[in-house]
């Protein structure tokens, strides 16, 4: 008498499938068959996984679009000029500029000693930097470094084109 290798599994999704368990040791098959019976069948599992991935992609896309709209509105409100670069770089650069300047405003004005007048000067300088790639490069910069970074960007007209954009 040998332990059977083909097990008929009733999956939780209601589907039934014959599974070949010959690659499992004979004394492990019953336990594995029980475990399988507590799962969805392969097709249902794959379908739900694909659904999750589509949901996630759609969610990310919606979130990105929302951030983009927010950054565009912010740029208009603070009279930030259009950026230069490829379409993709411009869209990303607008989000980075919004993020960098909002973080700097919080750190320098709300949480430190920078006056509104001084901040307006920083904003004025920020308006002159219109290269999308520059803002993308500064997206992880420290708010405290912004003044120095802007200064470096505006004082020297050196070729600093980022080859990626
Ligand atoms: Zn199924």
PDB file of C-alpha atoms and ligand atoms in Angstrom:
ATOM      1  CA  UNK A   1       0.000   0.000   0.000  1.00  0.00           C
ATOM      2  CA  UNK A   2       1.444   3.371  -0.960  1.00  0.00           C
ATOM      3  CA  UNK A   3       0.379   6.850   0.098  1.00  0.00           C
ATOM      4  CA  UNK A   4      -1.488   8.467  -2.771  1.00  0.00           C
ATOM      5  CA  UNK A   5       0.298  11.200  -4.728  1.00  0.00           C
ATOM      6  CA  UNK A   6      -2.709  12.892  -6.387  1.00  0.00           C
ATOM      7  CA  UNK A   7      -4.898  14.634  -3.843  1.00  0.00           C
ATOM      8  CA  UNK A   8      -8.221  16.221  -4.609  1.00  0.00           C
ATOM      9  CA  UNK A   9      -8.292  19.581  -2.830  1.00  0.00           C
ATOM     10  CA  UNK A  10     -11.441  21.566  -2.081  1.00  0.00           C
ATOM     11  CA  UNK A  11     -10.166  25.149  -1.992  1.00  0.00           C
ATOM     12  CA  UNK A  12     -11.778  27.944   0.030  1.00  0.00           C
ATOM     13  CA  UNK A  13     -12.840  29.685  -3.185  1.00  0.00           C
ATOM     14  CA  UNK A  14     -15.062  26.701  -3.976  1.00  0.00           C
ATOM     15  CA  UNK A  15     -12.868  25.320  -6.736  1.00  0.00           C
ATOM     16  CA  UNK A  16     -11.644  21.806  -6.676  1.00  0.00           C
ATOM     17  CA  UNK A  17      -8.215  20.853  -7.968  1.00  0.00           C
ATOM     18  CA  UNK A  18      -6.214  17.698  -8.207  1.00  0.00           C
ATOM     19  CA  UNK A  19      -2.747  18.325  -6.893  1.00  0.00           C
ATOM     20  CA  UNK A  20       0.225  16.103  -7.450  1.00  0.00           C
ATOM     21  CA  UNK A  21       2.004  15.933  -4.089  1.00  0.00           C
ATOM     22  CA  UNK A  22       4.581  13.355  -5.167  1.00  0.00           C
ATOM     23  CA  UNK A  23       7.407  15.827  -4.534  1.00  0.00           C
ATOM     24  CA  UNK A  24       6.504  15.803  -0.794  1.00  0.00           C
ATOM     25  CA  UNK A  25       7.542  13.039   1.559  1.00  0.00           C
ATOM     26  CA  UNK A  26       4.719  10.509   1.962  1.00  0.00           C
ATOM     27  CA  UNK A  27       4.126  11.447   5.604  1.00  0.00           C
ATOM     28  CA  UNK A  28       3.893  15.193   4.764  1.00  0.00           C
ATOM     29  CA  UNK A  29       1.213  14.965   2.093  1.00  0.00           C
ATOM     30  CA  UNK A  30      -1.843  14.891   4.340  1.00  0.00           C
ATOM     31  CA  UNK A  31      -0.721  17.979   6.249  1.00  0.00           C
ATOM     32  CA  UNK A  32       0.094  19.842   3.084  1.00  0.00           C
ATOM     33  CA  UNK A  33      -3.235  18.864   1.524  1.00  0.00           C
ATOM     34  CA  UNK A  34      -4.995  20.286   4.585  1.00  0.00           C
ATOM     35  CA  UNK A  35      -3.046  23.507   4.274  1.00  0.00           C
ATOM     36  CA  UNK A  36      -3.898  23.722   0.562  1.00  0.00           C
ATOM     37  CA  UNK A  37      -7.580  23.274   1.385  1.00  0.00           C
ATOM     38  CA  UNK A  38      -7.397  26.426   3.505  1.00  0.00           C
ATOM     39  CA  UNK A  39      -6.157  28.477   0.497  1.00  0.00           C
ATOM     40  CA  UNK A  40      -7.708  29.750  -2.680  1.00  0.00           C
ATOM     41  CA  UNK A  41      -6.893  27.766  -5.809  1.00  0.00           C
ATOM     42  CA  UNK A  42      -3.892  28.915  -7.855  1.00  0.00           C
ATOM     43  CA  UNK A  43      -6.037  30.730 -10.442  1.00  0.00           C
ATOM     44  CA  UNK A  44      -8.021  32.649  -7.841  1.00  0.00           C
ATOM     45  CA  UNK A  45      -4.889  33.496  -5.899  1.00  0.00           C
ATOM     46  CA  UNK A  46      -3.186  34.793  -9.032  1.00  0.00           C
ATOM     47  CA  UNK A  47      -6.257  36.809 -10.048  1.00  0.00           C
ATOM     48  CA  UNK A  48      -6.597  38.472  -6.647  1.00  0.00           C
ATOM     49  CA  UNK A  49      -2.888  39.257  -6.569  1.00  0.00           C
ATOM     50  CA  UNK A  50      -3.101  40.928  -9.978  1.00  0.00           C
ATOM     51  CA  UNK A  51      -6.125  42.861  -8.789  1.00  0.00           C
ATOM     52  CA  UNK A  52      -4.152  44.116  -5.770  1.00  0.00           C
ATOM     53  CA  UNK A  53      -1.301  45.228  -7.979  1.00  0.00           C
ATOM     54  CA  UNK A  54      -3.662  47.086 -10.293  1.00  0.00           C
ATOM     55  CA  UNK A  55      -5.301  48.744  -7.290  1.00  0.00           C
ATOM     56  CA  UNK A  56      -1.915  49.780  -5.983  1.00  0.00           C
ATOM     57  CA  UNK A  57      -0.793  51.170  -9.338  1.00  0.00           C
ATOM     58  CA  UNK A  58      -4.055  53.082  -9.698  1.00  0.00           C
ATOM     59  CA  UNK A  59      -3.740  54.408  -6.159  1.00  0.00           C
ATOM     60  CA  UNK A  60      -0.161  55.587  -6.766  1.00  0.00           C
ATOM     61  CA  UNK A  61      -1.196  57.249  -9.991  1.00  0.00           C
ATOM     62  CA  UNK A  62      -4.072  59.063  -8.286  1.00  0.00           C
ATOM     63  CA  UNK A  63      -1.839  60.139  -5.415  1.00  0.00           C
ATOM     64  CA  UNK A  64       0.783  61.427  -7.853  1.00  0.00           C
ATOM     65  CA  UNK A  65      -1.857  63.391  -9.766  1.00  0.00           C
ATOM     66  CA  UNK A  66      -3.182  64.875  -6.537  1.00  0.00           C
ATOM     67  CA  UNK A  67       0.323  65.974  -5.467  1.00  0.00           C
ATOM     68  CA  UNK A  68       0.889  67.403  -8.913  1.00  0.00           C
ATOM     69  CA  UNK A  69      -2.314  69.461  -8.773  1.00  0.00           C
ATOM     70  CA  UNK A  70      -1.428  70.661  -5.279  1.00  0.00           C
ATOM     71  CA  UNK A  71       2.070  71.707  -6.372  1.00  0.00           C
ATOM     72  CA  UNK A  72       0.730  73.446  -9.480  1.00  0.00           C
ATOM     73  CA  UNK A  73      -1.758  75.405  -7.375  1.00  0.00           C
ATOM     74  CA  UNK A  74       0.953  76.267  -4.881  1.00  0.00           C
ATOM     75  CA  UNK A  75       3.294  77.452  -7.669  1.00  0.00           C
ATOM     76  CA  UNK A  76       0.572  79.735  -8.973  1.00  0.00           C
ATOM     77  CA  UNK A  77      -0.272  81.099  -5.533  1.00  0.00           C
ATOM     78  CA  UNK A  78       3.377  81.954  -4.832  1.00  0.00           C
ATOM     79  CA  UNK A  79       3.992  83.190  -8.381  1.00  0.00           C
ATOM     80  CA  UNK A  80       6.635  80.563  -9.068  1.00  0.00           C
ATOM     81  CA  UNK A  81       7.615  80.641 -12.746  1.00  0.00           C
ATOM     82  CA  UNK A  82       7.312  77.633 -15.054  1.00  0.00           C
ATOM     83  CA  UNK A  83      10.311  75.314 -14.940  1.00  0.00           C
ATOM     84  CA  UNK A  84      12.481  74.273 -17.857  1.00  0.00           C
ATOM     85  CA  UNK A  85      13.329  70.723 -18.830  1.00  0.00           C
ATOM     86  CA  UNK A  86      11.705  67.675 -20.306  1.00  0.00           C
ATOM     87  CA  UNK A  87       7.999  67.199 -19.654  1.00  0.00           C
ATOM     88  CA  UNK A  88       8.701  64.541 -17.059  1.00  0.00           C
ATOM     89  CA  UNK A  89      11.404  66.615 -15.353  1.00  0.00           C
ATOM     90  CA  UNK A  90       9.173  69.704 -15.255  1.00  0.00           C
ATOM     91  CA  UNK A  91       6.311  67.822 -13.594  1.00  0.00           C
ATOM     92  CA  UNK A  92       8.658  66.266 -11.044  1.00  0.00           C
ATOM     93  CA  UNK A  93      10.590  69.514 -10.571  1.00  0.00           C
ATOM     94  CA  UNK A  94       7.388  71.407  -9.725  1.00  0.00           C
ATOM     95  CA  UNK A  95       6.637  68.880  -6.974  1.00  0.00           C
ATOM     96  CA  UNK A  96      10.224  69.029  -5.675  1.00  0.00           C
ATOM     97  CA  UNK A  97      10.260  72.844  -5.621  1.00  0.00           C
ATOM     98  CA  UNK A  98       6.989  72.889  -3.689  1.00  0.00           C
ATOM     99  CA  UNK A  99       8.288  70.305  -1.225  1.00  0.00           C
ATOM    100  CA  UNK A 100      11.712  71.956  -0.762  1.00  0.00           C
ATOM    101  CA  UNK A 101      10.314  75.463  -0.267  1.00  0.00           C
ATOM    102  CA  UNK A 102       7.458  74.374   1.991  1.00  0.00           C
ATOM    103  CA  UNK A 103       9.892  72.428   4.191  1.00  0.00           C
ATOM    104  CA  UNK A 104      12.282  75.391   4.281  1.00  0.00           C
ATOM    105  CA  UNK A 105       9.486  77.796   5.216  1.00  0.00           C
ATOM    106  CA  UNK A 106       8.499  75.580   8.131  1.00  0.00           C
ATOM    107  CA  UNK A 107      12.080  75.122   9.327  1.00  0.00           C
ATOM    108  CA  UNK A 108      13.330  78.667   8.779  1.00  0.00           C
ATOM    109  CA  UNK A 109      10.310  80.871   9.476  1.00  0.00           C
ATOM    110  CA  UNK A 110       7.884  78.886  11.610  1.00  0.00           C
ATOM    111  CA  UNK A 111      10.485  77.058  13.695  1.00  0.00           C
ATOM    112  CA  UNK A 112      13.407  79.494  13.582  1.00  0.00           C
ATOM    113  CA  UNK A 113      14.245  83.169  13.442  1.00  0.00           C
ATOM    114  CA  UNK A 114      13.917  83.962   9.742  1.00  0.00           C
ATOM    115  CA  UNK A 115      11.553  86.920   9.254  1.00  0.00           C
ATOM    116  CA  UNK A 116       8.853  87.041   6.588  1.00  0.00           C
ATOM    117  CA  UNK A 117      10.844  89.775   4.827  1.00  0.00           C
ATOM    118  CA  UNK A 118      13.972  87.615   4.760  1.00  0.00           C
ATOM    119  CA  UNK A 119      11.859  84.730   3.508  1.00  0.00           C
ATOM    120  CA  UNK A 120      10.490  86.859   0.687  1.00  0.00           C
ATOM    121  CA  UNK A 121      14.099  87.420  -0.376  1.00  0.00           C
ATOM    122  CA  UNK A 122      14.696  83.659  -0.406  1.00  0.00           C
ATOM    123  CA  UNK A 123      11.521  83.158  -2.445  1.00  0.00           C
ATOM    124  CA  UNK A 124      12.614  85.850  -4.863  1.00  0.00           C
ATOM    125  CA  UNK A 125      15.908  84.031  -5.429  1.00  0.00           C
ATOM    126  CA  UNK A 126      14.081  80.714  -5.751  1.00  0.00           C
ATOM    127  CA  UNK A 127      11.997  82.208  -8.586  1.00  0.00           C
ATOM    128  CA  UNK A 128      15.144  82.806 -10.609  1.00  0.00           C
ATOM    129  CA  UNK A 129      16.105  79.129 -10.549  1.00  0.00           C
ATOM    130  CA  UNK A 130      13.943  77.644 -13.254  1.00  0.00           C
ATOM    131  CA  UNK A 131      15.872  74.525 -14.170  1.00  0.00           C
ATOM    132  CA  UNK A 132      13.694  71.544 -13.219  1.00  0.00           C
ATOM    133  CA  UNK A 133      16.754  69.336 -12.774  1.00  0.00           C
ATOM    134  CA  UNK A 134      18.141  71.647 -10.109  1.00  0.00           C
ATOM    135  CA  UNK A 135      15.024  71.336  -7.957  1.00  0.00           C
ATOM    136  CA  UNK A 136      14.973  67.585  -8.441  1.00  0.00           C
ATOM    137  CA  UNK A 137      18.602  67.428  -7.295  1.00  0.00           C
ATOM    138  CA  UNK A 138      17.762  69.369  -4.111  1.00  0.00           C
ATOM    139  CA  UNK A 139      14.734  67.288  -3.166  1.00  0.00           C
ATOM    140  CA  UNK A 140      16.519  65.638  -0.225  1.00  0.00           C
ATOM    141  CA  UNK A 141      18.442  68.709   0.876  1.00  0.00           C
ATOM    142  CA  UNK A 142      18.298  70.078   4.413  1.00  0.00           C
ATOM    143  CA  UNK A 143      16.000  73.120   4.791  1.00  0.00           C
ATOM    144  CA  UNK A 144      18.854  74.962   6.524  1.00  0.00           C
ATOM    145  CA  UNK A 145      21.011  74.602   3.411  1.00  0.00           C
ATOM    146  CA  UNK A 146      18.495  76.184   1.040  1.00  0.00           C
ATOM    147  CA  UNK A 147      19.913  79.723   1.138  1.00  0.00           C
ATOM    148  CA  UNK A 148      23.410  78.458   0.408  1.00  0.00           C
ATOM    149  CA  UNK A 149      22.178  76.158  -2.356  1.00  0.00           C
ATOM    150  CA  UNK A 150      20.198  78.948  -4.007  1.00  0.00           C
ATOM    151  CA  UNK A 151      23.202  81.209  -3.777  1.00  0.00           C
ATOM    152  CA  UNK A 152      25.380  78.616  -5.462  1.00  0.00           C
ATOM    153  CA  UNK A 153      22.773  78.168  -8.189  1.00  0.00           C
ATOM    154  CA  UNK A 154      22.448  81.857  -8.951  1.00  0.00           C
ATOM    155  CA  UNK A 155      25.909  83.309  -8.491  1.00  0.00           C
ATOM    156  CA  UNK A 156      27.805  81.130 -10.916  1.00  0.00           C
ATOM    157  CA  UNK A 157      26.544  80.601 -14.422  1.00  0.00           C
ATOM    158  CA  UNK A 158      28.498  77.427 -14.758  1.00  0.00           C
ATOM    159  CA  UNK A 159      27.293  74.512 -16.818  1.00  0.00           C
ATOM    160  CA  UNK A 160      25.733  72.219 -14.235  1.00  0.00           C
ATOM    161  CA  UNK A 161      23.242  70.499 -16.510  1.00  0.00           C
ATOM    162  CA  UNK A 162      22.264  67.212 -15.019  1.00  0.00           C
ATOM    163  CA  UNK A 163      22.776  64.656 -17.816  1.00  0.00           C
ATOM    164  CA  UNK A 164      19.713  62.726 -16.645  1.00  0.00           C
ATOM    165  CA  UNK A 165      17.225  65.419 -17.512  1.00  0.00           C
TER     166      UNK A 165
HETATM  167 ZN1  LIG B   1     -10.523  29.214  -7.185  1.00  0.00          ZN
END
